[in-house]
mmCIF file of C-alpha atoms in Angstrom:
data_model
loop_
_atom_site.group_PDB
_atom_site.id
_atom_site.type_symbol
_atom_site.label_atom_id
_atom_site.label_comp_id
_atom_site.label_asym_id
_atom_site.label_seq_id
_atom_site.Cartn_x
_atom_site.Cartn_y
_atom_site.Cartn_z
ATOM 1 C CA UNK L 1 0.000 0.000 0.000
ATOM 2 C CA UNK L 2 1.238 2.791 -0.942
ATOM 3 C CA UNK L 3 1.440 6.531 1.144
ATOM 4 C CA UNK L 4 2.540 9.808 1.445
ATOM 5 C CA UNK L 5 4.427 11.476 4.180
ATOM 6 C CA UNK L 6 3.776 10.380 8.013
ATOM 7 C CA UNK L 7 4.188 12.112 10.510
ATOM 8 C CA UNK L 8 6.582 9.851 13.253
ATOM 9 C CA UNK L 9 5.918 12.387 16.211
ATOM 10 C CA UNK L 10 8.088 15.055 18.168
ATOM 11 C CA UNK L 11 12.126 14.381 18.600
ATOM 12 C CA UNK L 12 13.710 16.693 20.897
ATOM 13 C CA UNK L 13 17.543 16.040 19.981
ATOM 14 C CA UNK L 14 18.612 19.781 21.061
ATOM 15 C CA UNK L 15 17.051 22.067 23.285
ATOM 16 C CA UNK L 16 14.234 22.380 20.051
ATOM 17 C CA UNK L 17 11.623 20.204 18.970
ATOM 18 C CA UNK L 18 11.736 18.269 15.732
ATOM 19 C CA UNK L 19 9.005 16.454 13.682
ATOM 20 C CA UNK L 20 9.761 13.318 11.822
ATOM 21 C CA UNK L 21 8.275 12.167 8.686
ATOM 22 C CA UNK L 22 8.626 8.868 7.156
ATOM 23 C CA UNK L 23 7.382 7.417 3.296
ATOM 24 C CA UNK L 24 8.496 4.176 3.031
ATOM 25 C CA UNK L 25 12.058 3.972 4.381
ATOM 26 C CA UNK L 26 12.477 7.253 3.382
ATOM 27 C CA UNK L 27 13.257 9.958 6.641
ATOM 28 C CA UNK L 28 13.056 13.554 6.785
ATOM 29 C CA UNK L 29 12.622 16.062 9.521
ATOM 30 C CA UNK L 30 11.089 19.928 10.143
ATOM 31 C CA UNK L 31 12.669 21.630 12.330
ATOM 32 C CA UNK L 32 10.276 23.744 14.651
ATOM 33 C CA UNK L 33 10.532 27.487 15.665
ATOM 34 C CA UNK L 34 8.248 29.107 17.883
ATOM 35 C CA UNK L 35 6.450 31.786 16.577
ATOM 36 C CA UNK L 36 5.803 30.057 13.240
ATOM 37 C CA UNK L 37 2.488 28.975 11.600
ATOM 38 C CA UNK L 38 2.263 24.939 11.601
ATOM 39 C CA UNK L 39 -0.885 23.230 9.614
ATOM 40 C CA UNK L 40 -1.969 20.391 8.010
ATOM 41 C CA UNK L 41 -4.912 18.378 6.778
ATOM 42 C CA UNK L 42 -5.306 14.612 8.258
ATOM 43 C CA UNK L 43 -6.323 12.266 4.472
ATOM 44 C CA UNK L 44 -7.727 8.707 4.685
ATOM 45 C CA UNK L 45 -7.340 6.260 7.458
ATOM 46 C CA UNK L 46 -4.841 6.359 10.260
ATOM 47 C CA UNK L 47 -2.572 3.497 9.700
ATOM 48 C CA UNK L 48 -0.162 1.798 12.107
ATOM 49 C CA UNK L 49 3.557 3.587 12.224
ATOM 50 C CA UNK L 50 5.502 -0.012 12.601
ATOM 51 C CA UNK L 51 8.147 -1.001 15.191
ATOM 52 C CA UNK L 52 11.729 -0.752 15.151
ATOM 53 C CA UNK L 53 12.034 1.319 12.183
ATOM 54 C CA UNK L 54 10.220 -1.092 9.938
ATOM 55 C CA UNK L 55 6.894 -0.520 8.466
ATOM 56 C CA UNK L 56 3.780 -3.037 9.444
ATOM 57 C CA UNK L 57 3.604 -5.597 7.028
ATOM 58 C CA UNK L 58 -0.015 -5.637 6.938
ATOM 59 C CA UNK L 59 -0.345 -1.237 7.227
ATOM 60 C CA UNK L 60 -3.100 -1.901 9.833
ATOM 61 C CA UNK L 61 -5.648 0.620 10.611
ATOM 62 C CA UNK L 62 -5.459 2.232 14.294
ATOM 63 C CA UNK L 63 -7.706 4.094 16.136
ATOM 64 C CA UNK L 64 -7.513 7.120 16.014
ATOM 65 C CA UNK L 65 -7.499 8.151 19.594
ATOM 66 C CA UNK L 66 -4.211 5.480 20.170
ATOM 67 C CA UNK L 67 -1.472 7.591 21.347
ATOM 68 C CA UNK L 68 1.031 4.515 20.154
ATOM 69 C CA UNK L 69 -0.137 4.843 17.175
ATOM 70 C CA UNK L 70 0.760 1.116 16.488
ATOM 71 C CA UNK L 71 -1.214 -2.114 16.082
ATOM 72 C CA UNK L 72 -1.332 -4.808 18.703
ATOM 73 C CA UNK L 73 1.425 -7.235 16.818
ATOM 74 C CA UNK L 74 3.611 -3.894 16.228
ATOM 75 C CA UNK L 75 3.535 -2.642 19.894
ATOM 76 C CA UNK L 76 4.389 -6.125 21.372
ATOM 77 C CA UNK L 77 7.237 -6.197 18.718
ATOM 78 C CA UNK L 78 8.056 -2.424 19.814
ATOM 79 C CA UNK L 79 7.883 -3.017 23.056
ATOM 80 C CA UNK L 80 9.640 -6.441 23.741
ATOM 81 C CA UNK L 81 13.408 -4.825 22.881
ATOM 82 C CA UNK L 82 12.719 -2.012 25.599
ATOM 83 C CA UNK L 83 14.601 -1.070 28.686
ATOM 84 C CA UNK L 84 10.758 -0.933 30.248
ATOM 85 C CA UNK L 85 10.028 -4.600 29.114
ATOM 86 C CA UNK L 86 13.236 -5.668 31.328
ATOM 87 C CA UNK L 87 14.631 -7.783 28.581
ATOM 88 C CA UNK L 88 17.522 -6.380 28.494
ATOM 89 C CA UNK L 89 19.802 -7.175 31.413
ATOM 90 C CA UNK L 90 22.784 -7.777 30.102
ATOM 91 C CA UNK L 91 23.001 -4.663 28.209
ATOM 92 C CA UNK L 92 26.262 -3.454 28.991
ATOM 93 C CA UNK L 93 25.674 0.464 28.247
ATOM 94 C CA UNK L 94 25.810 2.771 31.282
ATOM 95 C CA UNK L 95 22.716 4.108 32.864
ATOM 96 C CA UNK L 96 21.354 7.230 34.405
ATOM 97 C CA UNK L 97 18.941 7.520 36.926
ATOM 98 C CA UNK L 98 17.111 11.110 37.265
ATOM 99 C CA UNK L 99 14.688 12.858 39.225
ATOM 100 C CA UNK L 100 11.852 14.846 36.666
ATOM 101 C CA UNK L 101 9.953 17.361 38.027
ATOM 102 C CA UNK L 102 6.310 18.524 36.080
ATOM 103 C CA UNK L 103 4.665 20.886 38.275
ATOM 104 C CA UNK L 104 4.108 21.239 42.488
ATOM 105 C CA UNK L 105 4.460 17.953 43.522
ATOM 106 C CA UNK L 106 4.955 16.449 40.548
ATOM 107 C CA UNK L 107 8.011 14.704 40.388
ATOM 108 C CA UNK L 108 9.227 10.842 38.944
ATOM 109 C CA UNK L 109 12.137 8.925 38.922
ATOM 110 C CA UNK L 110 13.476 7.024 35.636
ATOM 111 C CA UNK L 111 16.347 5.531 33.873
ATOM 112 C CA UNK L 112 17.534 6.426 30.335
ATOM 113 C CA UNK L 113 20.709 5.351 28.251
ATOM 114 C CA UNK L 114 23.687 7.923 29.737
ATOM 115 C CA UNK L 115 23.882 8.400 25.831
ATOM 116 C CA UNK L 116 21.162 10.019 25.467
ATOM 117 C CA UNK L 117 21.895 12.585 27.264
ATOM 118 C CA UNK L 118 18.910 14.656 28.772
ATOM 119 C CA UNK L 119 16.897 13.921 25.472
ATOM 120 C CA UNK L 120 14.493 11.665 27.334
ATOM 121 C CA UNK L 121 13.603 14.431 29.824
ATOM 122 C CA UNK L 122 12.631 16.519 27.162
ATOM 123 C CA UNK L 123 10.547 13.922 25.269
ATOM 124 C CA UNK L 124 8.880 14.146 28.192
ATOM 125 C CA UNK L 125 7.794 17.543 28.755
ATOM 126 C CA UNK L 126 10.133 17.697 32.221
ATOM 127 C CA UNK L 127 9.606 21.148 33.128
ATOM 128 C CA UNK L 128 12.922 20.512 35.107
ATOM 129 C CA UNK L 129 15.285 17.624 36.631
ATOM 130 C CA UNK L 130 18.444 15.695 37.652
ATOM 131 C CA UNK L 131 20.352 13.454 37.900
ATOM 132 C CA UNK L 132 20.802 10.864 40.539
ATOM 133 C CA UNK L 133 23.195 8.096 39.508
ATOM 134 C CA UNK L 134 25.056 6.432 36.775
ATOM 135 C CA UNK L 135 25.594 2.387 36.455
ATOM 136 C CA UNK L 136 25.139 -0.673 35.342
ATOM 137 C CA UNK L 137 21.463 -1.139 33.570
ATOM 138 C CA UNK L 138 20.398 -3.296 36.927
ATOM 139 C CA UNK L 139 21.672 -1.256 39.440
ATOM 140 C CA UNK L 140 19.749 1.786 38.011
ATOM 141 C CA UNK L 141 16.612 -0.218 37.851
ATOM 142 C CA UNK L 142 17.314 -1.193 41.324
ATOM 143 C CA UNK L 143 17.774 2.459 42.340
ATOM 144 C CA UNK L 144 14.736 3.641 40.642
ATOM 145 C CA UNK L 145 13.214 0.846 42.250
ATOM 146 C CA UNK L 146 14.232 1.931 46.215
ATOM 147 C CA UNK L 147 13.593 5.570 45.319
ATOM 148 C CA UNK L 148 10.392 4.735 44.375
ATOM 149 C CA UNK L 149 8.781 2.785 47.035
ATOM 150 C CA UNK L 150 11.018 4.606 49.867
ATOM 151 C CA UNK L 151 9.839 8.011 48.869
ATOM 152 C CA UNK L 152 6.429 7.442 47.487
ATOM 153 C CA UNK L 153 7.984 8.969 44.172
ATOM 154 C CA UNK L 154 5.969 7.409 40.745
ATOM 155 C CA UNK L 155 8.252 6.357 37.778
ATOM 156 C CA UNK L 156 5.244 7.265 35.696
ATOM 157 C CA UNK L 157 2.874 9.878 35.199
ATOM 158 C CA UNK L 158 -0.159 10.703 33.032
ATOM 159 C CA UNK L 159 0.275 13.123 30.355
ATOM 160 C CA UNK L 160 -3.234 14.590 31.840
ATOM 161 C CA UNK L 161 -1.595 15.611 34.659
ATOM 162 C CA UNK L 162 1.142 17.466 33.359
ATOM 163 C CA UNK L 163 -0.933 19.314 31.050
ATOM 164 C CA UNK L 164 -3.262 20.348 33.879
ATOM 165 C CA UNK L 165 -0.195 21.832 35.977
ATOM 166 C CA UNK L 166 1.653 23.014 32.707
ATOM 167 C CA UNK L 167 -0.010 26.929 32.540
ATOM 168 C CA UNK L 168 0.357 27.667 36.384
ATOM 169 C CA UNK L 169 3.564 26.818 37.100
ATOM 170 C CA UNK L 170 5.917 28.831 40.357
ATOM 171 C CA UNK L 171 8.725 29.999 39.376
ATOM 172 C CA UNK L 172 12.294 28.971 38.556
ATOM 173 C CA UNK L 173 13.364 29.131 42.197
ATOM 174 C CA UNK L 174 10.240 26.974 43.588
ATOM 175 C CA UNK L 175 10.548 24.612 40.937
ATOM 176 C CA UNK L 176 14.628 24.388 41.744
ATOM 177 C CA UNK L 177 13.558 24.017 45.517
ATOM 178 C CA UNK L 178 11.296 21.124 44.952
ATOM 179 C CA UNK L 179 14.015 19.000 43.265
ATOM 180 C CA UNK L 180 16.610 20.301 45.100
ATOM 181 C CA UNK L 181 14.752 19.184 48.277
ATOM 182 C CA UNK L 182 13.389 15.695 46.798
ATOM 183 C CA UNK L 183 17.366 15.300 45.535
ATOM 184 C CA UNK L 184 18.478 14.961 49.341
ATOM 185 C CA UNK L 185 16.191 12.833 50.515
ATOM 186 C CA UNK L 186 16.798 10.357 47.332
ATOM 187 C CA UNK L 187 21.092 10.348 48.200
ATOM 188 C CA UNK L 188 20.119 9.464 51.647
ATOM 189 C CA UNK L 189 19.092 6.578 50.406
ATOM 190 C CA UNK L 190 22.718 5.510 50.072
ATOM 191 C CA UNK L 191 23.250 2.214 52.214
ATOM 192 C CA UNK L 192 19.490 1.840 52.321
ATOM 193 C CA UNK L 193 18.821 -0.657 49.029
ATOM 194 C CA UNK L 194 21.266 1.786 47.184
ATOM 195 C CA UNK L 195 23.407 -0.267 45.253
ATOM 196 C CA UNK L 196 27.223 -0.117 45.301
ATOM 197 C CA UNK L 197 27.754 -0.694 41.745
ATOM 198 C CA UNK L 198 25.507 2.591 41.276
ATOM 199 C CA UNK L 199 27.914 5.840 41.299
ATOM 200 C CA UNK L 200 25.950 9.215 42.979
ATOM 201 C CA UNK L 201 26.116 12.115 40.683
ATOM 202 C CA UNK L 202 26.517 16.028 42.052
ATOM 203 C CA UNK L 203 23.051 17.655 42.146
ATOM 204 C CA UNK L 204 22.449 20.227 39.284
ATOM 205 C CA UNK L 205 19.168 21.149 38.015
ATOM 206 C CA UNK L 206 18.580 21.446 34.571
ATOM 207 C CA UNK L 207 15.121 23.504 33.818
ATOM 208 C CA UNK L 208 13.492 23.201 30.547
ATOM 209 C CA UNK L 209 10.590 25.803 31.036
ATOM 210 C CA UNK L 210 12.815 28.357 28.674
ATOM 211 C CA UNK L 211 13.537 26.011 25.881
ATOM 212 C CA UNK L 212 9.940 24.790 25.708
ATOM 213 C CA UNK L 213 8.546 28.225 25.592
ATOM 214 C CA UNK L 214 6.232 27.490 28.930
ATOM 215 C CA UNK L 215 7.502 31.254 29.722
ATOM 216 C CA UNK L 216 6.225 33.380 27.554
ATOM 217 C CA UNK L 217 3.272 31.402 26.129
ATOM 218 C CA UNK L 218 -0.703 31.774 27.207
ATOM 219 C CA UNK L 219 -2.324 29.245 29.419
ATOM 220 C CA UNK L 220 -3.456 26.181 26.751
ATOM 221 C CA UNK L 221 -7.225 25.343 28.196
ATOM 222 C CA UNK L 222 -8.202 22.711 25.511
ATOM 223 C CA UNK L 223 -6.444 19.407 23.507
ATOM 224 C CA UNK L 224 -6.960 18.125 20.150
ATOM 225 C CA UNK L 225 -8.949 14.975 21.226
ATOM 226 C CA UNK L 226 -8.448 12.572 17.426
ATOM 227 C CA UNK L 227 -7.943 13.619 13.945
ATOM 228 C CA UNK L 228 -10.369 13.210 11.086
ATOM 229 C CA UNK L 229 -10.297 12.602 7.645
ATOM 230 C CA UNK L 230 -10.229 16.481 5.828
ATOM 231 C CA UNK L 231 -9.758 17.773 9.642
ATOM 232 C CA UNK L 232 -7.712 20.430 9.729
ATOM 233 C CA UNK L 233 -5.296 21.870 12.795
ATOM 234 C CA UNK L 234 -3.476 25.094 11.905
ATOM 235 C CA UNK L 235 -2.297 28.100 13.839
ATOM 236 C CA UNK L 236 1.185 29.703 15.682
ATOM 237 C CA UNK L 237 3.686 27.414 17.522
ATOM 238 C CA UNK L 238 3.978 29.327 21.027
ATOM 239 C CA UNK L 239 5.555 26.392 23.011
ATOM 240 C CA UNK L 240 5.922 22.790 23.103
ATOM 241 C CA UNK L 241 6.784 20.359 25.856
ATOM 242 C CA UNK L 242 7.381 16.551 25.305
ATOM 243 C CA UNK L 243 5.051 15.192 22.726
ATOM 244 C CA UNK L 244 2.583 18.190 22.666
ATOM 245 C CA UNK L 245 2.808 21.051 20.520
ATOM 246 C CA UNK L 246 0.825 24.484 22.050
ATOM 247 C CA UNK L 247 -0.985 26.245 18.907
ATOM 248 C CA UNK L 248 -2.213 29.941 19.235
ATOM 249 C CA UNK L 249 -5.280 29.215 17.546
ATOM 250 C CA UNK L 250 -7.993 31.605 17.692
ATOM 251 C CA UNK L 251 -9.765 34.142 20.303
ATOM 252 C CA UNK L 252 -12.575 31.357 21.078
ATOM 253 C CA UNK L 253 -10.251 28.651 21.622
ATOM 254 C CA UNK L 254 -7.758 30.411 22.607
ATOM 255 C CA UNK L 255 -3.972 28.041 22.837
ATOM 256 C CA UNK L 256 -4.700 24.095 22.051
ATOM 257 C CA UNK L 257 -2.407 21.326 22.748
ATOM 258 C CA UNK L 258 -1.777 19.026 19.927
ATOM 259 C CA UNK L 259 0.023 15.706 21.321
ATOM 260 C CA UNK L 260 1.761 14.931 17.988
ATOM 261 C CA UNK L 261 0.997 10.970 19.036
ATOM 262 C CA UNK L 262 -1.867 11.665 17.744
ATOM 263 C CA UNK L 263 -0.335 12.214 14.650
ATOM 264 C CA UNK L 264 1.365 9.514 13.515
ATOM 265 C CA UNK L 265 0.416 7.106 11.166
ATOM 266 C CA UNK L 266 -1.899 9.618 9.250
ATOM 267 C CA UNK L 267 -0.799 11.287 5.866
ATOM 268 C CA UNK L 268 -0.928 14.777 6.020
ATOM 269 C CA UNK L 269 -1.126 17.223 3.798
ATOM 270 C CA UNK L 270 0.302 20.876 4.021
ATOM 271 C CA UNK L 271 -2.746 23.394 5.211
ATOM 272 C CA UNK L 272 -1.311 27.189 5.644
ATOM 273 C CA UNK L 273 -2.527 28.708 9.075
ATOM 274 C CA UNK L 274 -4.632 31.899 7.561
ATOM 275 C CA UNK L 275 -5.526 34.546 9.981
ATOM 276 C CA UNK L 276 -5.949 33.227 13.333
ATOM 277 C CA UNK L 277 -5.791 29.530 12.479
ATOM 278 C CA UNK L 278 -8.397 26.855 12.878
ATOM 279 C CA UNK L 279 -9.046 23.580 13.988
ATOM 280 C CA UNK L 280 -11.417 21.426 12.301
ATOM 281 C CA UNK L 281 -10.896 18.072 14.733
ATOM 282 C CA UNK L 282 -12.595 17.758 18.062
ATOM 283 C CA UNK L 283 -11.420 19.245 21.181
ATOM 284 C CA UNK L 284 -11.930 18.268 24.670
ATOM 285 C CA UNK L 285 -11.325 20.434 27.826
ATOM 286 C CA UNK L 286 -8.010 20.318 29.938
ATOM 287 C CA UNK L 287 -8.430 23.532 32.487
ATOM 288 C CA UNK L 288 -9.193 21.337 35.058
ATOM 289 C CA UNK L 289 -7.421 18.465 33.535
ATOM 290 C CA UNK L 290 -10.160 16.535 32.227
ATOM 291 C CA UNK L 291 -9.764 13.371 30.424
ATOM 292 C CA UNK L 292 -11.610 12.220 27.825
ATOM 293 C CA UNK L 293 -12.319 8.665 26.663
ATOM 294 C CA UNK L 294 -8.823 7.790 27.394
ATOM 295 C CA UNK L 295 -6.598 9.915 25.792
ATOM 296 C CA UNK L 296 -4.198 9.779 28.144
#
């Protein structure tokens, strides 16, 4: 079956976003600039974005509210060579474990390839964070693991919640107190379930808040909630945090989050933001961080 350009979703490689596109085997990416007018036009059927770089053999249809974007045989493909699956033990790449912060009491602990740098933080919209620890792929898992139940500290959180907290945030000295605070408590740990092989790294807090434009940006108070075939979503990049991309849209609905998982998998075709912008798709409320048929 043939397509046109998909979108792959949101890379955040630098301290700006990126969108990926894929035709085939082909690759290309847009880089994003805030400010700029971003639109498009969803065409057809939503089809399922593959796993591990290789298209679905059968180009299944998704639903359209999936945020994997991938059909059942693709995601257990996707998913089985994952640090999260634990099926990789005897990876023998170094390991970080950090401390993310998302709003007032919002905080998780995670592991991510030292490689990677802090890319995984911003994939995930961390309004701030750092790191804990650096080891062996076990021991980090094992750290994550003590900080986790020891603190009462999630290694997950919905993406409902951080949208919910994302337009009233404190500012940059609250949100370096928080983590600065949680930070202590986590080294103490050290001789409590803290492994040996896991070596402590020096606080320092990295926040995001600049680089995803949560500073200067308007309040988002509604989400795109699916895409439609001949739906259209156009208007001003203002900010962008993890997955989600915050249009300036118009003066009824104001800024709307797009969660570019949403994305994937359908073709799209180029739709220039004209006056205001406009969204054609339906929208459901987040202001009090409502979910909808889950979304999140």
């Amino acid at each position: 079956m043939a397509f046109g350009w998909r979108c792959t979703g949101v890379a955040w490689p630098g301290d700006g976003p990126e969108l990926g596109w894929s035709r085939g085997r082909e690759r290309r990416v847009s880089v994003l600039a805030y400010g700029s007018g971003l639109g498009f036009r969803a065409v057809g059927e939503r089809h399922c974005v593959g796993a591990r770089g290789n298209p679905c053999p059968v180009a299944a249809v998704v639903p359209a509210r999936s945020t994997g974007g991938r059909c059942p045989e693709c995601a257990r493909l996707d998913r089985a060579h994952s640090v999260a699956a634990d099926t990789l033990a005897d990876d023998p790449r170094p390991y970080r474990v950090y401390l993310a912060w998302f709003g007032p009491g919002l905080v998780k602990v995670g592991i991510t390839r030292e490689e990677r740098g802090g890319a995984r933080l911003r994939e995930q919209g961390a309004v701030a964070f750092t790191w804990l620890g650096r080891g062996p792929l076990m021991a980090a898992r094992r750290t994550e693991e003590v900080v986790r139940a020891a603190l009462g500290v999630p290694d997950r959180i919905p993406y409902a919640r951080k949208r919910s907290v994302r337009g009233q945030l404190p500012g940059e000295r609250e949100r370096f107190g928080e983590v600065v605070e949680l930070y202590g408590r986590a080294v103490g740990l050290q001789g409590r379930g803290w492994p040996e092989s896991l070596e402590p790294l020096s606080l320092e807090v990295v926040d995001h808040a600049r680089a995803f434009g949560l500073d200067r940006s308007a309040r988002a108070t509604r989400a795109v909630g699916e895409l439609v075939d001949g739906g259209v979503v156009a208007g001003r990049l203002v900010a962008a945090a993890g997955p989600d991309l915050h249009l300036a849209v118009d003066d009824r609905d104001g800024v709307v989050v797009l969660d570019t998982r949403l994305i994937t998998g359908w073709e799209l075709a180029a739709a220039t933001p004209s006056g205001k912008g406009e969204v054609g798709v339906p929208l459901i409320d987040i202001a009090g961080g409502g979910v909808q048929g889950g979304l999140f």
